N, CA, C and O atoms as a DFTB+ gen file, in Angstrom:
344 C
 N C O
     1  1      21.861       4.521       2.107
     2  2      20.818       4.184       2.216
     3  2      20.230       2.880       3.110
     4  3      20.591       1.712       2.962
     5  1      19.317       3.333       3.992
     6  2      19.013       2.072       4.890
     7  2      18.053       0.773       4.365
     8  3      17.371       1.059       3.382
     9  1      17.936      -0.269       4.748
    10  2      16.944      -1.255       4.343
    11  2      15.678      -1.306       4.863
    12  3      15.429      -1.392       6.065
    13  1      14.880      -1.254       3.982
    14  2      13.348      -1.220       5.056
    15  2      13.203      -2.343       5.890
    16  3      13.756      -3.419       5.660
    17  1      12.594      -2.156       6.692
    18  2      12.337      -3.499       7.996
    19  2      10.833      -3.668       7.579
    20  3      10.037      -3.071       6.855
    21  1      10.834      -5.048       8.591
    22  2       9.575      -5.876       8.700
    23  2       9.023      -5.983      10.166
    24  3       9.610      -6.748      10.930
    25  1       8.165      -5.422      10.520
    26  2       7.538      -5.201      11.720
    27  2       7.146      -6.531      12.268
    28  3       7.169      -6.726      13.483
    29  1       6.836      -7.325      11.539
    30  2       6.049      -8.333      12.172
    31  2       6.256     -10.214      11.380
    32  3       5.416     -10.392      10.499
    33  1       6.756     -10.875      11.503
    34  2       7.132     -12.078      10.431
    35  2       5.575     -12.091       9.582
    36  3       5.712     -12.224       8.366
    37  1       4.624     -12.012       9.904
    38  2       3.484     -12.487       9.063
    39  2       3.194     -11.050       7.998
    40  3       2.163     -10.912       7.338
    41  1       4.076     -10.294       8.012
    42  2       3.904      -9.035       7.428
    43  2       4.165      -9.289       6.031
    44  3       5.054     -10.086       5.733
    45  1       3.374      -8.599       4.987
    46  2       3.259      -9.075       3.663
    47  2       3.948      -7.291       3.030
    48  3       4.061      -6.940       1.856
    49  1       4.238      -6.615       4.085
    50  2       4.929      -5.112       3.675
    51  2       6.268      -4.824       4.319
    52  3       6.425      -5.198       5.482
    53  1       7.199      -4.233       3.723
    54  2       8.231      -3.678       4.823
    55  2       8.048      -2.201       4.787
    56  3       7.587      -1.651       3.787
    57  1       8.401      -1.545       5.859
    58  2       8.287      -0.087       6.231
    59  2       9.840       0.697       5.957
    60  3      10.925       0.365       6.436
    61  1       9.531       1.859       5.008
    62  2      10.616       2.430       4.608
    63  2      11.475       3.190       5.496
    64  3      10.917       4.098       6.111
    65  1      13.078       2.960       5.751
    66  2      13.362       3.692       6.652
    67  2      14.498       5.035       6.555
    68  3      15.304       5.435       7.395
    69  1      14.177       5.555       5.101
    70  2      14.940       5.847       4.509
    71  2      14.100       6.380       2.992
    72  3      13.305       5.631       2.423
    73  1      14.380       7.567       2.554
    74  2      13.352       8.232       1.214
    75  2      14.081       7.095       0.211
    76  3      15.243       6.698       0.134
    77  1      13.229       6.861      -0.296
    78  2      13.519       5.848      -1.520
    79  2      12.329       5.850      -2.798
    80  3      11.435       6.675      -2.612
    81  1      12.252       5.291      -3.655
    82  2      11.788       5.128      -4.816
    83  2      11.450       6.251      -5.362
    84  3      10.401       6.828      -5.650
    85  1      12.969       6.506      -5.470
    86  2      12.774       8.170      -6.653
    87  2      11.903       9.500      -6.017
    88  3      11.631      10.510      -6.666
    89  1      11.532       9.252      -4.589
    90  2      10.796      10.541      -3.859
    91  2       9.553      10.216      -3.710
    92  3       8.698      10.948      -3.212
    93  1       9.386       9.120      -4.126
    94  2       7.606       8.796      -4.039
    95  2       7.364       8.256      -2.716
    96  3       6.165       8.415      -2.489
    97  1       7.952       7.676      -1.706
    98  2       7.573       7.419      -1.155
    99  2       8.846       7.810       0.454
   100  3      10.071       7.708       0.501
   101  1       8.216       8.086       1.134
   102  2       9.070       8.447       2.371
   103  2       9.072       7.732       3.531
   104  3       8.386       6.720       3.673
   105  1       9.896       8.243       4.498
   106  2       9.853       7.207       5.852
   107  2       8.450       7.075       6.211
   108  3       7.508       7.868       6.204
   109  1       8.589       5.725       6.559
   110  2       7.358       5.112       7.292
   111  2       6.151       4.663       6.223
   112  3       5.159       4.113       6.700
   113  1       6.213       4.846       5.081
   114  2       5.413       4.519       3.901
   115  2       5.681       2.790       3.640
   116  3       6.766       2.309       3.965
   117  1       4.684       1.997       3.079
   118  2       5.151       0.665       3.016
   119  2       5.666       0.555       1.480
   120  3       5.509       1.401       0.600
   121  1       6.287      -0.637       1.382
   122  2       6.483      -1.418      -0.040
   123  2       6.155      -2.859       0.063
   124  3       6.085      -3.483       1.122
   125  1       5.967      -3.317      -1.083
   126  2       5.138      -4.639      -0.718
   127  2       6.518      -5.747      -0.343
   128  3       7.497      -5.016      -0.494
   129  1       6.870      -6.714      -0.060
   130  2       7.784      -7.665       0.060
   131  2       7.480      -8.862      -0.344
   132  3       8.180      -9.795       0.049
   133  1       6.289      -9.121      -1.282
   134  2       5.996     -10.042      -2.199
   135  2       5.108      -9.707      -2.678
   136  3       4.445      -8.819      -2.142
   137  1       4.730     -10.252      -3.848
   138  2       3.669     -10.377      -4.810
   139  2       2.122     -10.437      -3.845
   140  3       1.763     -11.315      -3.060
   141  1       1.477      -9.278      -4.213
   142  2       0.117      -8.830      -3.376
   143  2      -0.866      -8.963      -4.430
   144  3      -0.603      -8.111      -5.278
   145  1      -2.190      -9.853      -4.868
   146  2      -2.350     -10.083      -5.576
   147  2      -3.857      -9.694      -5.325
   148  3      -4.224     -10.208      -4.269
   149  1      -4.875      -8.952      -5.940
   150  2      -5.934      -8.172      -5.992
   151  2      -6.580      -8.810      -5.113
   152  3      -6.517     -10.038      -5.172
   153  1      -7.477      -8.113      -3.924
   154  2      -8.126      -8.834      -3.247
   155  2      -7.415      -9.545      -1.856
   156  3      -8.117     -10.291      -1.173
   157  1      -6.365      -9.350      -1.569
   158  2      -5.176     -10.317      -0.724
   159  2      -5.400      -8.974       0.210
   160  3      -5.726      -7.804       0.015
   161  1      -5.043      -9.798       1.329
   162  2      -4.800      -8.313       2.858
   163  2      -3.604      -8.128       2.739
   164  3      -2.759      -8.935       2.351
   165  1      -3.427      -6.735       3.165
   166  2      -2.587      -6.262       3.421
   167  2      -1.913      -6.188       4.807
   168  3      -2.325      -5.339       5.598
   169  1      -0.851      -7.060       5.178
   170  2      -0.731      -7.504       6.345
   171  2       0.480      -6.505       7.143
   172  3       1.553      -6.551       6.543
   173  1       0.489      -5.552       8.475
   174  2       1.162      -4.667       8.788
   175  2       1.147      -5.151      10.024
   176  3       0.091      -5.754      10.217
   177  1       2.029      -5.155      11.179
   178  2       1.779      -5.060      12.719
   179  2       1.605      -6.587      12.778
   180  3       1.453      -6.805      13.980
   181  1       1.540      -7.891      12.054
   182  2       0.949      -8.955      12.154
   183  2      -0.277      -9.363      11.762
   184  3      -0.751     -10.499      11.723
   185  1      -0.839      -8.090      11.413
   186  2      -2.440      -8.140      11.373
   187  2      -3.326      -7.394      10.261
   188  3      -3.075      -6.194      10.375
   189  1      -4.068      -7.562       9.442
   190  2      -4.606      -7.199       8.269
   191  2      -4.860      -5.932       8.327
   192  3      -5.543      -5.654       9.313
   193  1      -4.543      -4.905       7.566
   194  2      -5.053      -3.609       7.755
   195  2      -5.624      -2.701       6.343
   196  3      -5.644      -1.473       6.259
   197  1      -6.038      -3.618       5.365
   198  2      -6.585      -3.606       4.038
   199  2      -6.567      -4.634       3.348
   200  3      -6.157      -5.744       3.688
   201  1      -7.179      -4.193       1.969
   202  2      -7.115      -5.141       1.102
   203  2      -6.446      -4.211      -0.412
   204  3      -6.738      -3.112      -0.883
   205  1      -5.766      -4.941      -0.694
   206  2      -5.316      -4.710      -2.105
   207  2      -6.081      -4.460      -3.525
   208  3      -6.668      -5.417      -4.031
   209  1      -6.085      -3.417      -4.060
   210  2      -7.202      -2.903      -5.028
   211  2      -6.645      -3.754      -6.407
   212  3      -7.414      -3.962      -7.345
   213  1      -5.364      -4.176      -6.424
   214  2      -4.867      -4.044      -7.748
   215  2      -4.140      -5.266      -6.939
   216  3      -4.253      -5.716      -5.799
   217  1      -3.074      -5.691      -8.457
   218  2      -1.833      -6.178      -7.882
   219  2      -1.150      -5.549      -7.710
   220  3      -1.130      -4.419      -8.197
   221  1      -0.090      -6.131      -6.753
   222  2       1.230      -5.142      -6.492
   223  2       2.257      -5.937      -6.457
   224  3       2.385      -6.988      -5.829
   225  1       3.007      -5.392      -7.170
   226  2       4.310      -5.912      -7.367
   227  2       5.357      -6.082      -6.150
   228  3       5.297      -5.238      -5.256
   229  1       6.444      -7.260      -6.040
   230  2       7.232      -6.831      -4.761
   231  2       8.188      -5.617      -5.088
   232  3       8.640      -5.484      -6.225
   233  1       8.509      -4.673      -4.002
   234  2       8.726      -3.742      -3.746
   235  2       7.857      -2.030      -4.661
   236  3       8.126      -0.897      -5.060
   237  1       7.177      -2.637      -4.578
   238  2       5.934      -1.678      -5.211
   239  2       5.566      -0.463      -3.757
   240  3       5.629      -0.880      -2.601
   241  1       5.245       0.827      -4.028
   242  2       4.779       1.260      -3.136
   243  2       3.361       0.795      -2.743
   244  3       2.543       0.632      -3.648
   245  1       3.056       0.598      -1.626
   246  2       1.569       0.338      -1.083
   247  2       0.707       1.505      -0.461
   248  3       0.985       1.848       0.688
   249  1       0.126       1.864      -0.840
   250  2      -0.829       2.921      -0.344
   251  2      -1.888       3.336      -1.006
   252  3      -2.097       2.671      -2.021
   253  1      -2.865       4.452      -0.746
   254  2      -4.210       4.645      -1.232
   255  2      -4.585       4.172      -2.601
   256  3      -5.771       3.935      -2.828
   257  1      -3.423       3.967      -3.802
   258  2      -3.867       4.121      -5.282
   259  2      -3.535       2.290      -5.552
   260  3      -3.604       1.715      -6.639
   261  1      -3.172       1.664      -4.207
   262  2      -3.600       0.093      -4.585
   263  2      -3.814      -0.536      -3.385
   264  3      -3.307      -1.596      -3.017
   265  1      -4.666       0.235      -2.730
   266  2      -5.165      -0.332      -1.247
   267  2      -5.938      -0.115      -0.715
   268  3      -5.862       1.079      -0.424
   269  1      -7.104      -0.709      -0.173
   270  2      -8.332       0.532       0.599
   271  2      -8.050      -0.335       1.776
   272  3      -7.360      -1.351       1.710
   273  1      -8.818       0.275       3.232
   274  2      -8.818      -0.049       4.188
   275  2     -10.308      -0.957       4.183
   276  3     -11.275      -0.911       3.422
   277  1      -9.975      -1.901       5.555
   278  2     -10.946      -2.682       5.477
   279  2     -11.790      -2.143       6.811
   280  3     -12.571      -3.014       7.195
   281  1     -11.817      -1.312       7.359
   282  2     -12.082      -0.723       8.786
   283  2     -13.079       0.783       8.618
   284  3     -14.123       1.115       9.178
   285  1     -12.290       1.418       7.671
   286  2     -12.852       2.586       7.147
   287  2     -12.806       3.211       5.985
   288  3     -12.185       2.738       5.034
   289  1     -13.463       4.356       5.926
   290  2     -13.622       4.631       4.209
   291  2     -12.353       4.972       3.843
   292  3     -11.581       5.351       4.724
   293  1     -11.995       4.910       2.719
   294  2     -10.968       5.178       2.142
   295  2     -11.066       6.537       1.020
   296  3     -11.856       6.526       0.076
   297  1     -10.248       7.535       1.266
   298  2     -10.272       8.661       0.487
   299  2      -9.211       8.806      -0.475
   300  3      -8.031       8.935      -0.151
   301  1      -9.737       8.780      -1.947
   302  2      -8.638       9.090      -2.763
   303  2      -9.016      10.158      -3.547
   304  3     -10.102      10.650      -3.242
   305  1      -8.343      10.724      -4.601
   306  2      -8.754      11.726      -5.387
   307  2      -9.247      11.231      -6.837
   308  3      -8.649      10.458      -7.586
   309  1     -10.422      11.834      -7.038
   310  2     -11.155      10.717      -8.002
   311  2     -11.223      11.892      -9.594
   312  3     -11.684      13.033      -9.568
   313  1     -10.682      11.256     -10.737
   314  2     -10.969      11.922     -11.283
   315  2     -12.178      12.714     -12.327
   316  3     -12.494      11.778     -13.062
   317  1     -12.468      13.137     -12.483
   318  2     -13.746      13.732     -13.170
   319  2     -14.211      12.748     -14.354
   320  3     -13.440      12.322     -15.214
   321  1     -15.230      12.525     -14.295
   322  2     -16.107      11.587     -15.495
   323  2     -16.212      12.761     -17.097
   324  3     -17.173      13.497     -17.321
   325  1     -15.079      12.647     -17.918
   326  2     -14.987      13.555     -19.093
   327  2     -16.780      13.046     -19.669
   328  3     -17.441      14.084     -19.633
   329  1     -17.180      12.517     -19.883
   330  2     -18.426      12.333     -20.755
   331  2     -19.667      12.947     -19.971
   332  3     -20.524      13.631     -20.531
   333  1     -19.677      12.598     -18.462
   334  2     -20.674      13.376     -17.974
   335  2     -20.202      14.928     -17.734
   336  3     -21.049      15.792     -17.505
   337  1     -19.301      15.125     -17.775
   338  2     -18.575      16.570     -17.210
   339  2     -18.926      16.902     -15.778
   340  3     -19.261      18.025     -15.402
   341  1     -18.816      15.754     -14.956
   342  2     -18.840      15.652     -13.776
   343  2     -17.022      16.190     -13.058
   344  3     -16.804      16.165     -11.846
């Protein structure tokens, strides 16, 4: 298994170069290089690409389930509200 790479010294995410995390994240996906607290910027290529929507642990997959873009709408699959039958 190949090690993830850091694209820029300021990045707080690493890029996967191999299938990892039990198949949950593929090549090119991001994992946290350090603890990223809710609201902190996700840094890739040395620039912010979004913000954490929850605390992200070291080595955790960083994607739409725990981050949002600060530039464009982030689309996620939302579960229906059972009480309102939506």
